GROMACS .gro file of C-alpha atoms in nm:
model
  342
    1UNK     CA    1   4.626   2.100   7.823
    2UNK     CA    2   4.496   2.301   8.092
    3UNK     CA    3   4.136   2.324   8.123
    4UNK     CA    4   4.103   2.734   8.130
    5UNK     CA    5   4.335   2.737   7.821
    6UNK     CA    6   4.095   2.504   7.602
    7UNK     CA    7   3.797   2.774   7.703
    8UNK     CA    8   4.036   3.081   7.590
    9UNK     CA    9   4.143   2.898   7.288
   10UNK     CA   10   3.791   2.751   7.197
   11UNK     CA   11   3.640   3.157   7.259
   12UNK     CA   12   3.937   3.273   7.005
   13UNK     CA   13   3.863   3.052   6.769
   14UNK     CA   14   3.484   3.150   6.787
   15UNK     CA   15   3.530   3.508   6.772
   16UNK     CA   16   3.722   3.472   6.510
   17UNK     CA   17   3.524   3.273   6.306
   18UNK     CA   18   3.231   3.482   6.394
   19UNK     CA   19   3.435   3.804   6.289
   20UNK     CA   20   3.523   3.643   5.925
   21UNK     CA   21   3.158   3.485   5.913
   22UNK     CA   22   3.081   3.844   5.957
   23UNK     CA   23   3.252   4.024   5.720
   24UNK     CA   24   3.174   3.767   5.464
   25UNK     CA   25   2.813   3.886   5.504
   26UNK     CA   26   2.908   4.225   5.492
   27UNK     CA   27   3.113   4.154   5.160
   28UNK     CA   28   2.912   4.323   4.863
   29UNK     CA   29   2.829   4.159   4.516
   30UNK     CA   30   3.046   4.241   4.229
   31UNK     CA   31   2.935   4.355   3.923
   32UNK     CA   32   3.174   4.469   3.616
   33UNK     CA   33   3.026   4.747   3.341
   34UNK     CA   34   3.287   4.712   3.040
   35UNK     CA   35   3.244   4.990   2.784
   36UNK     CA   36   3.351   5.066   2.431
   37UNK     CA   37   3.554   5.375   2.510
   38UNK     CA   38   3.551   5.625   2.853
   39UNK     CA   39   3.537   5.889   2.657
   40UNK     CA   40   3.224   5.922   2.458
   41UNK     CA   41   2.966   6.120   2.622
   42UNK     CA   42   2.767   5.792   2.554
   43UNK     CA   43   2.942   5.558   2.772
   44UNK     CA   44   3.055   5.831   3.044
   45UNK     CA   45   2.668   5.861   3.126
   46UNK     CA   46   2.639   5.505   3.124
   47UNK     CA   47   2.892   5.418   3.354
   48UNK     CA   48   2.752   5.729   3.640
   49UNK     CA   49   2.448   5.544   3.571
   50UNK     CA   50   2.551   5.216   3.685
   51UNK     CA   51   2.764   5.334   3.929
   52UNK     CA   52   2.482   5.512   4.078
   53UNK     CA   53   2.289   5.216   4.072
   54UNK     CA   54   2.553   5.020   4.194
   55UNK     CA   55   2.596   5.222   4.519
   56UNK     CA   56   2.224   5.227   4.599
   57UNK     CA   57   2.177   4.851   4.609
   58UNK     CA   58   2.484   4.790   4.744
   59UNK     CA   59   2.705   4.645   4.478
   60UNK     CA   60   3.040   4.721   4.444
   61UNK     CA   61   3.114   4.753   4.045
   62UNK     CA   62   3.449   4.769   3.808
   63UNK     CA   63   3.445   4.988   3.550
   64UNK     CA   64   3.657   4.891   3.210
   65UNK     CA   65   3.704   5.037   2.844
   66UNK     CA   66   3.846   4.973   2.568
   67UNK     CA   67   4.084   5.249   2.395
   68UNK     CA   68   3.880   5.343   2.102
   69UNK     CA   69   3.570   5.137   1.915
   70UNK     CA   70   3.682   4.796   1.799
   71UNK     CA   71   3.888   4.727   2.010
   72UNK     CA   72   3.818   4.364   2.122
   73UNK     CA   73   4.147   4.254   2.269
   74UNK     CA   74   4.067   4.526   2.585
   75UNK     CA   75   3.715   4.385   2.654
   76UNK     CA   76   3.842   4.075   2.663
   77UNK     CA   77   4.111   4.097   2.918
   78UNK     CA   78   3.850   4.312   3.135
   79UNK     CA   79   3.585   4.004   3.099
   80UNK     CA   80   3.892   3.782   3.218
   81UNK     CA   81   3.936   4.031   3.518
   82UNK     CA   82   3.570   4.007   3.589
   83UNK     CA   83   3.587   3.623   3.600
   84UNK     CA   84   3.875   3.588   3.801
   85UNK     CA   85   3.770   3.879   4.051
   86UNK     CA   86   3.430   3.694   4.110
   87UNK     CA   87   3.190   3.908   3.977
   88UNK     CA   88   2.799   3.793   3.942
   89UNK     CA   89   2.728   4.011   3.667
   90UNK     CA   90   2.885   4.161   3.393
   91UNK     CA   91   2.732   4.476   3.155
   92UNK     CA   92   2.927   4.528   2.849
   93UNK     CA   93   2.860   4.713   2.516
   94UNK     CA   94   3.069   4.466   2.266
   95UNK     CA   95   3.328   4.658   2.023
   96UNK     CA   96   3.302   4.341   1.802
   97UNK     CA   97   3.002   4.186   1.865
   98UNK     CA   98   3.091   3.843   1.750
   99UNK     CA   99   3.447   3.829   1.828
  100UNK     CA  100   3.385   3.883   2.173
  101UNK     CA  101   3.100   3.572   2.210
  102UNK     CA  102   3.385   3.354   2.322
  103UNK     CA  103   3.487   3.506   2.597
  104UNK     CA  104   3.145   3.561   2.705
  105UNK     CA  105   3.053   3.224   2.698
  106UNK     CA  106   3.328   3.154   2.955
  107UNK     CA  107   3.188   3.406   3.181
  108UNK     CA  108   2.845   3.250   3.159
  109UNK     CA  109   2.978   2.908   3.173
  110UNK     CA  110   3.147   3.039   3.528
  111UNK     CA  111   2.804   3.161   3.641
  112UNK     CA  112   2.792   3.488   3.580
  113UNK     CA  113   2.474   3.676   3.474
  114UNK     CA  114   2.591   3.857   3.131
  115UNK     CA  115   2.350   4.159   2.996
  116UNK     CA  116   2.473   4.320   2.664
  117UNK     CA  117   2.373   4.705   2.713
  118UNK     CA  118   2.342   4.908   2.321
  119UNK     CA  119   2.518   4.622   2.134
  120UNK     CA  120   2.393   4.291   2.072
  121UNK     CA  121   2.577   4.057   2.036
  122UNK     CA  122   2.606   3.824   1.776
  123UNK     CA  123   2.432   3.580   1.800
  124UNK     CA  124   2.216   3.807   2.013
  125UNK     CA  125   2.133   3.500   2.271
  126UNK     CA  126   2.523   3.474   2.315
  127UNK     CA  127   2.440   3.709   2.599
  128UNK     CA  128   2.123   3.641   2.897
  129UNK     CA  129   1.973   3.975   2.770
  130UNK     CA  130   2.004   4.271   2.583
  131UNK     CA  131   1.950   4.621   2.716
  132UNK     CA  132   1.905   4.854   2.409
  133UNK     CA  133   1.732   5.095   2.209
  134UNK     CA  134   1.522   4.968   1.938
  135UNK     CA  135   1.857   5.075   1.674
  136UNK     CA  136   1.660   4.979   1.373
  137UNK     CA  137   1.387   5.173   1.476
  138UNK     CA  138   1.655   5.434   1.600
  139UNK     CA  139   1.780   5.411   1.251
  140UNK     CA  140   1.419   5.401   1.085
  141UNK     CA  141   1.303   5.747   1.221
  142UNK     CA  142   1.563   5.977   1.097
  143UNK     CA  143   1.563   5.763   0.752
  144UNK     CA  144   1.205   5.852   0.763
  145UNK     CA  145   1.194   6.237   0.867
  146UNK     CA  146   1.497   6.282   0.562
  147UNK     CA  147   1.328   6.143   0.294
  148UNK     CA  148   1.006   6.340   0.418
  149UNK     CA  149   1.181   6.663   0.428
  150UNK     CA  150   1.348   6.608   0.120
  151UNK     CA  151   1.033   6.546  -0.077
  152UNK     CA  152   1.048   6.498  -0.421
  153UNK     CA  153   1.433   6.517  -0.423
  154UNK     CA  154   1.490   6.231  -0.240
  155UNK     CA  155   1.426   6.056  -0.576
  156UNK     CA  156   1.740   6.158  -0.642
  157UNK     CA  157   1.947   6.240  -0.352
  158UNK     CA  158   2.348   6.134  -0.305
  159UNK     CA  159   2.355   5.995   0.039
  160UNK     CA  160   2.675   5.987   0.216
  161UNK     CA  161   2.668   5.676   0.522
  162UNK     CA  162   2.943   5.728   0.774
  163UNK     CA  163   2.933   5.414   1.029
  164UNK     CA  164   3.156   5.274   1.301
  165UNK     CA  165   3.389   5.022   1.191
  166UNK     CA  166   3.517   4.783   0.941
  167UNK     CA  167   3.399   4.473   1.187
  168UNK     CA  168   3.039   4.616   1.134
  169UNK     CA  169   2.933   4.545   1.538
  170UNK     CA  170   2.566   4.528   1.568
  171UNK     CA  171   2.428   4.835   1.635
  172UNK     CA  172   2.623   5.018   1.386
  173UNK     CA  173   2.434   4.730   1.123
  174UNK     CA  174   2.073   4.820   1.275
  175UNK     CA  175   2.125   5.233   1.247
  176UNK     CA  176   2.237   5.176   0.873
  177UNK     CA  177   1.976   4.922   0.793
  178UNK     CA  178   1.736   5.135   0.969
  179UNK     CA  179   1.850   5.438   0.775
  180UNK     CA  180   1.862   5.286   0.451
  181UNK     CA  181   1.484   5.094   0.524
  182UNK     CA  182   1.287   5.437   0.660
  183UNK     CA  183   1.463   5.644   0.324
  184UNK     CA  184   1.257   5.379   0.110
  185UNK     CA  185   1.602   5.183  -0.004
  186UNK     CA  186   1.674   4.818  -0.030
  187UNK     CA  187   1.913   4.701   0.214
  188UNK     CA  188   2.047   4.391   0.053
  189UNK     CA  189   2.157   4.118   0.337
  190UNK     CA  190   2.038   4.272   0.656
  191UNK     CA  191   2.304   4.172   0.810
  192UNK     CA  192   2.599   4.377   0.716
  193UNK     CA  193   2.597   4.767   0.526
  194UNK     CA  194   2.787   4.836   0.209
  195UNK     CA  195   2.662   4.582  -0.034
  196UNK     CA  196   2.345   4.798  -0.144
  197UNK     CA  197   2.302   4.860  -0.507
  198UNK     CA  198   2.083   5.196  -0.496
  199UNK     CA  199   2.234   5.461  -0.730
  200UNK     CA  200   2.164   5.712  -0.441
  201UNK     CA  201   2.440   5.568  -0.188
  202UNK     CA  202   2.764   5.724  -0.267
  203UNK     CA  203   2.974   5.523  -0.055
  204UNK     CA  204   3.037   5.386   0.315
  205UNK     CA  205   3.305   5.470   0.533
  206UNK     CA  206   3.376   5.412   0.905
  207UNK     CA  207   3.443   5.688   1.161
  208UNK     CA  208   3.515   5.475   1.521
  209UNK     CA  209   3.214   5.661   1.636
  210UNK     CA  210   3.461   6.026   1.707
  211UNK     CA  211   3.475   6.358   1.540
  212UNK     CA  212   3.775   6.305   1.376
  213UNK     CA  213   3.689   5.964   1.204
  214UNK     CA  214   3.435   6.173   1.136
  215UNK     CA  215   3.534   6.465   0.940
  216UNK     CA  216   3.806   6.173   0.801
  217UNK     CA  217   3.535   5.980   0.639
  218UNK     CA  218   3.316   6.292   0.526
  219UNK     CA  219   3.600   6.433   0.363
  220UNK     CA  220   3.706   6.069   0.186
  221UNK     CA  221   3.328   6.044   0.031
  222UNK     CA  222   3.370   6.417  -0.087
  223UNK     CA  223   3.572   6.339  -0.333
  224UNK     CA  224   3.411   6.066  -0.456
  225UNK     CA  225   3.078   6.328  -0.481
  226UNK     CA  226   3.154   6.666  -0.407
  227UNK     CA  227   2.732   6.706  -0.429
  228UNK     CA  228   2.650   6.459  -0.122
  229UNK     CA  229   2.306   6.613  -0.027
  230UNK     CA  230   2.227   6.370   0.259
  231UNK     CA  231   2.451   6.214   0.510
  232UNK     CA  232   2.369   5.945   0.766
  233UNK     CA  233   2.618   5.906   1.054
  234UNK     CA  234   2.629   5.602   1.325
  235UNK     CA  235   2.620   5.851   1.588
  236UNK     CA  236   2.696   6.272   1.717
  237UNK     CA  237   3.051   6.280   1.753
  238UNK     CA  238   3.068   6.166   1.365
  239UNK     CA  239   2.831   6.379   1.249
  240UNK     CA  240   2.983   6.675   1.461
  241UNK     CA  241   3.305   6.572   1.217
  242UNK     CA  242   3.144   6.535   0.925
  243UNK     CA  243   2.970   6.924   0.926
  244UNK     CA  244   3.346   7.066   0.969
  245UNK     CA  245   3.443   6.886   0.678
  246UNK     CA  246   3.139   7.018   0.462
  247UNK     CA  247   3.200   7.353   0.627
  248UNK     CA  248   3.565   7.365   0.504
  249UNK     CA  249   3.431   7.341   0.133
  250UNK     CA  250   3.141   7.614   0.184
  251UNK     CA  251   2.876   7.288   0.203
  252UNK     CA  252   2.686   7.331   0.524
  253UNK     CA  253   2.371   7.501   0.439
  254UNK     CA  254   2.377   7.215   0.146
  255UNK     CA  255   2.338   6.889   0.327
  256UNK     CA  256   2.107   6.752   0.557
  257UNK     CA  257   2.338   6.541   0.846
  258UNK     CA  258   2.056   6.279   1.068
  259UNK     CA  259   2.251   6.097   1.302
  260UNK     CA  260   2.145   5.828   1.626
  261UNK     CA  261   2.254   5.953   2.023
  262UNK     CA  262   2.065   6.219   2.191
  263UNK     CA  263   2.324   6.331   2.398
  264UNK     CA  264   2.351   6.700   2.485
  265UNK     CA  265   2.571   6.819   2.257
  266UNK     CA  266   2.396   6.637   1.991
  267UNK     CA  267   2.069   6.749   2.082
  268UNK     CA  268   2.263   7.102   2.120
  269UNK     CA  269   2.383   7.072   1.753
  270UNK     CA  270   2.022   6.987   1.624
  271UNK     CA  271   1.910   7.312   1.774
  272UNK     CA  272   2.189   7.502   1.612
  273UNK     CA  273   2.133   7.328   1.238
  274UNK     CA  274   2.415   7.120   1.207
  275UNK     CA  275   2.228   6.804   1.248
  276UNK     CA  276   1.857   6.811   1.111
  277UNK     CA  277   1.719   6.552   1.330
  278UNK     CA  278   1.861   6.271   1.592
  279UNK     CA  279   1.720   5.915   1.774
  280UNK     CA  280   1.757   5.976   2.137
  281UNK     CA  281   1.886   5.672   2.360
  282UNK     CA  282   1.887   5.716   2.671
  283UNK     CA  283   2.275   5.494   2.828
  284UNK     CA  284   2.187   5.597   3.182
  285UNK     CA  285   1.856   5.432   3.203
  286UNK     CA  286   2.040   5.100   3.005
  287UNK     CA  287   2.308   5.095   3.252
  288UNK     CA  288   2.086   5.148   3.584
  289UNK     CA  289   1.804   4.842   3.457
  290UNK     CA  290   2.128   4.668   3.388
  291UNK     CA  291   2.254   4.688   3.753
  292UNK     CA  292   1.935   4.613   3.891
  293UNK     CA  293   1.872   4.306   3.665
  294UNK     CA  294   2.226   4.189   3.840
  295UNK     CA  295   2.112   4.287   4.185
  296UNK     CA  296   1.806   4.071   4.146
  297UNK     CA  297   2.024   3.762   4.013
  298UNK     CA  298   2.268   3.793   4.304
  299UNK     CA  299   1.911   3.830   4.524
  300UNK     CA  300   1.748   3.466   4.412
  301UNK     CA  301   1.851   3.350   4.009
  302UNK     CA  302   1.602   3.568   3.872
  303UNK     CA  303   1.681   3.641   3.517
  304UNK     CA  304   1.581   3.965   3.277
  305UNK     CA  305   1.312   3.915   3.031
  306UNK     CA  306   1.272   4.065   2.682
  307UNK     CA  307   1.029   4.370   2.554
  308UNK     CA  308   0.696   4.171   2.490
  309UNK     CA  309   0.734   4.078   2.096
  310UNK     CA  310   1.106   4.223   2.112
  311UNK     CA  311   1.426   3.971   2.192
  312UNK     CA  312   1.553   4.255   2.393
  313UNK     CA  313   1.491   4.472   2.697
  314UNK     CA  314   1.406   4.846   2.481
  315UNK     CA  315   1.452   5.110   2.683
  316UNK     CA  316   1.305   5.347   2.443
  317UNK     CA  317   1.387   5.614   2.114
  318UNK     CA  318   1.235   5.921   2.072
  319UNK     CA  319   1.324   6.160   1.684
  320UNK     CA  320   1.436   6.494   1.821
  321UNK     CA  321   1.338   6.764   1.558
  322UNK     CA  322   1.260   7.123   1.532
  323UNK     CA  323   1.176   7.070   1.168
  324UNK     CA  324   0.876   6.809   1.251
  325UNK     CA  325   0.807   6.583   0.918
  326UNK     CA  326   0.380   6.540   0.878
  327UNK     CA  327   0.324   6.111   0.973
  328UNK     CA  328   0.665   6.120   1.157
  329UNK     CA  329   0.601   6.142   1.553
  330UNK     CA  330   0.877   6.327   1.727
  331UNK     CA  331   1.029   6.585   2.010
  332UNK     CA  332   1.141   6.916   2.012
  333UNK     CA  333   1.453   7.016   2.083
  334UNK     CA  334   1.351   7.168   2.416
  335UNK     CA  335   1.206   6.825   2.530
  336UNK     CA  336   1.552   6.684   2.374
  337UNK     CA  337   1.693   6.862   2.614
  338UNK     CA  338   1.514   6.811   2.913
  339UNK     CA  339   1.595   6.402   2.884
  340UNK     CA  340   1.962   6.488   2.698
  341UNK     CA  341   2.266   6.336   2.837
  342UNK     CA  342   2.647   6.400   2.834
   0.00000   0.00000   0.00000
């Protein structure tokens, strides 16, 4: 071969090695953030949180959901999708917090930094870290502020509990437990809801965390007790449900609803009476430490730590009340509304 054709060839090859060297370096981190739903107000915030986040340290991020809460088979295929597309991190809030450890453990297995963000999962080491509100503290509060502000009555209340789901995923357990422990009941195994023996529970039923699960389940426990004087619900949406069912039998100014979210609307519908007080989370700032917990793993191996005397990273609660119960720190709604979401 001619001499001045080896140069050309051996420059070719070096620019083009130096080109893909090049945009190798230039090829950004992924990171996946798989969500219950996209359509609670909850996990919309979350996701412009870590997307956000995402953009500012340079990450590029894939954004799954499942079709309603529950459903495990979704996350799972988007965890699969995650492995196979390379990402370094993953952020998911689990629909079934056990049934989904599998499938985690492969992603971890393949290297990838996995940070549960609201849920734990169970076991809650299944996952590097969690990135949650306190939920049994969440839970706690509003059990607390009701059976202040019923007083003497709550002797004898007929509490209505409207959770999540029949798979009883982690965080829907902590609320009820946290409920149920702040009202002054026992909680049985503290593990799982529904196997309390307090006369004062009139039943459990599961909304999928929407307004129409909600009203569904409201309506269901109605006629078991058609005097339900408290009602605890998993989250807004359910307890936005659960008012239009006590509204369409003439019940509203009767019951006290408490819920857990501290999104806007929720925060809205605490101002306007149909919820008496609500936990405030705060999904954006979960999703954004989430995404930067990545970022620093993709930096040098550096892993989250845990809340000192907490096995999770808690990013906060605050009881949002205009009705403030005496030994109960809260809000207002007006500060509920300055850190609202949705």
């Amino acid at each position: 071969m001619h001499k001045s054709t080896v140069i050309r060839l051996s420059l070719a090859a070096s620019m083009l090695a130096a080109g893909a060297g090049l945009a190798h370096a230039q090829e950004p981190a992924k990171a996946c953030l798989i969500t219950k739903t996209d359509t609670n107000p909850f996990f919309v915030k979350m996701r412009e949180g870590a997307s956000a986040k995402a953009e500012e340290l340079g990450l590029e991020l894939d954004t799954f959901a499942g079709k309603l809460d529950g459903d495990n088979e979704t996350q799972v295929a988007a965890i699969e999708t995650c492995i196979a597309g390379g990402a370094k991190g993953i952020l998911i809030t689990p629909s079934n917090s056990s049934a989904i450890v599998d499938s985690v453990q492969q992603a971890r297995d393949a290297g990838i930094l996995v940070i549960a963000l609201d849920t734990p999962l169970d076991p809650i080491d299944a996952a590097d870290m969690t990135f949650a509100t306190d939920n049994f503290l969440a839970g706690e509060l509003i059990g607390q502020w009701a059976k202040a502000t019923m007083g003497d009555a709550a002797a004898d209340a007929k509490i209505a509990l409207l959770n999540i789901d029949i798979a009883q995923p982690s965080v829907g357990v902590l609320r009820n437990q946290g409920f149920l422990t702040g009202f002054g009941i026992d909680v049985g195994d503290p593990d799982k809801w529904g196997d309390e023996e307090d006369p004062r529970i009139v039943g459990n039923d599961v909304t999928q965390g929407n307004e129409e699960g909600g009203r569904k389940a409201m309506e269901n426990l109605l006629v078991q007790e058609p005097f339900i004087d408290m009602v605890y619900t998993v989250n807004e949406p359910a307890a936005a449900g659960a008012y239009e069912a006590l509204k369409a039998v003439g019940r509203e100014g009767e019951v006290t609803i408490v819920s857990v979210d501290g999104g806007c609307p929720g925060v809205e519908n605490v101002e306007a009476g149909v919820i008496g007080a609500t936990s405030q989370q705060y999904p954006l700032l979960m999703a954004s430490k989430g995404i930067e917990a990545i970022a620093a793993f993709v930096e040098d191996g550096t892993k989250p730590e845990a809340t000192e005397g907490k096995n999770f990273f808690d990013t906060g609660v605050e009881l949002v009340t205009d009705a403030p119960a005496e030994g109960i720190e809260s809000i207002s709604v007006a500060e509920g509304k300055d850190l609202c979401w949705g």
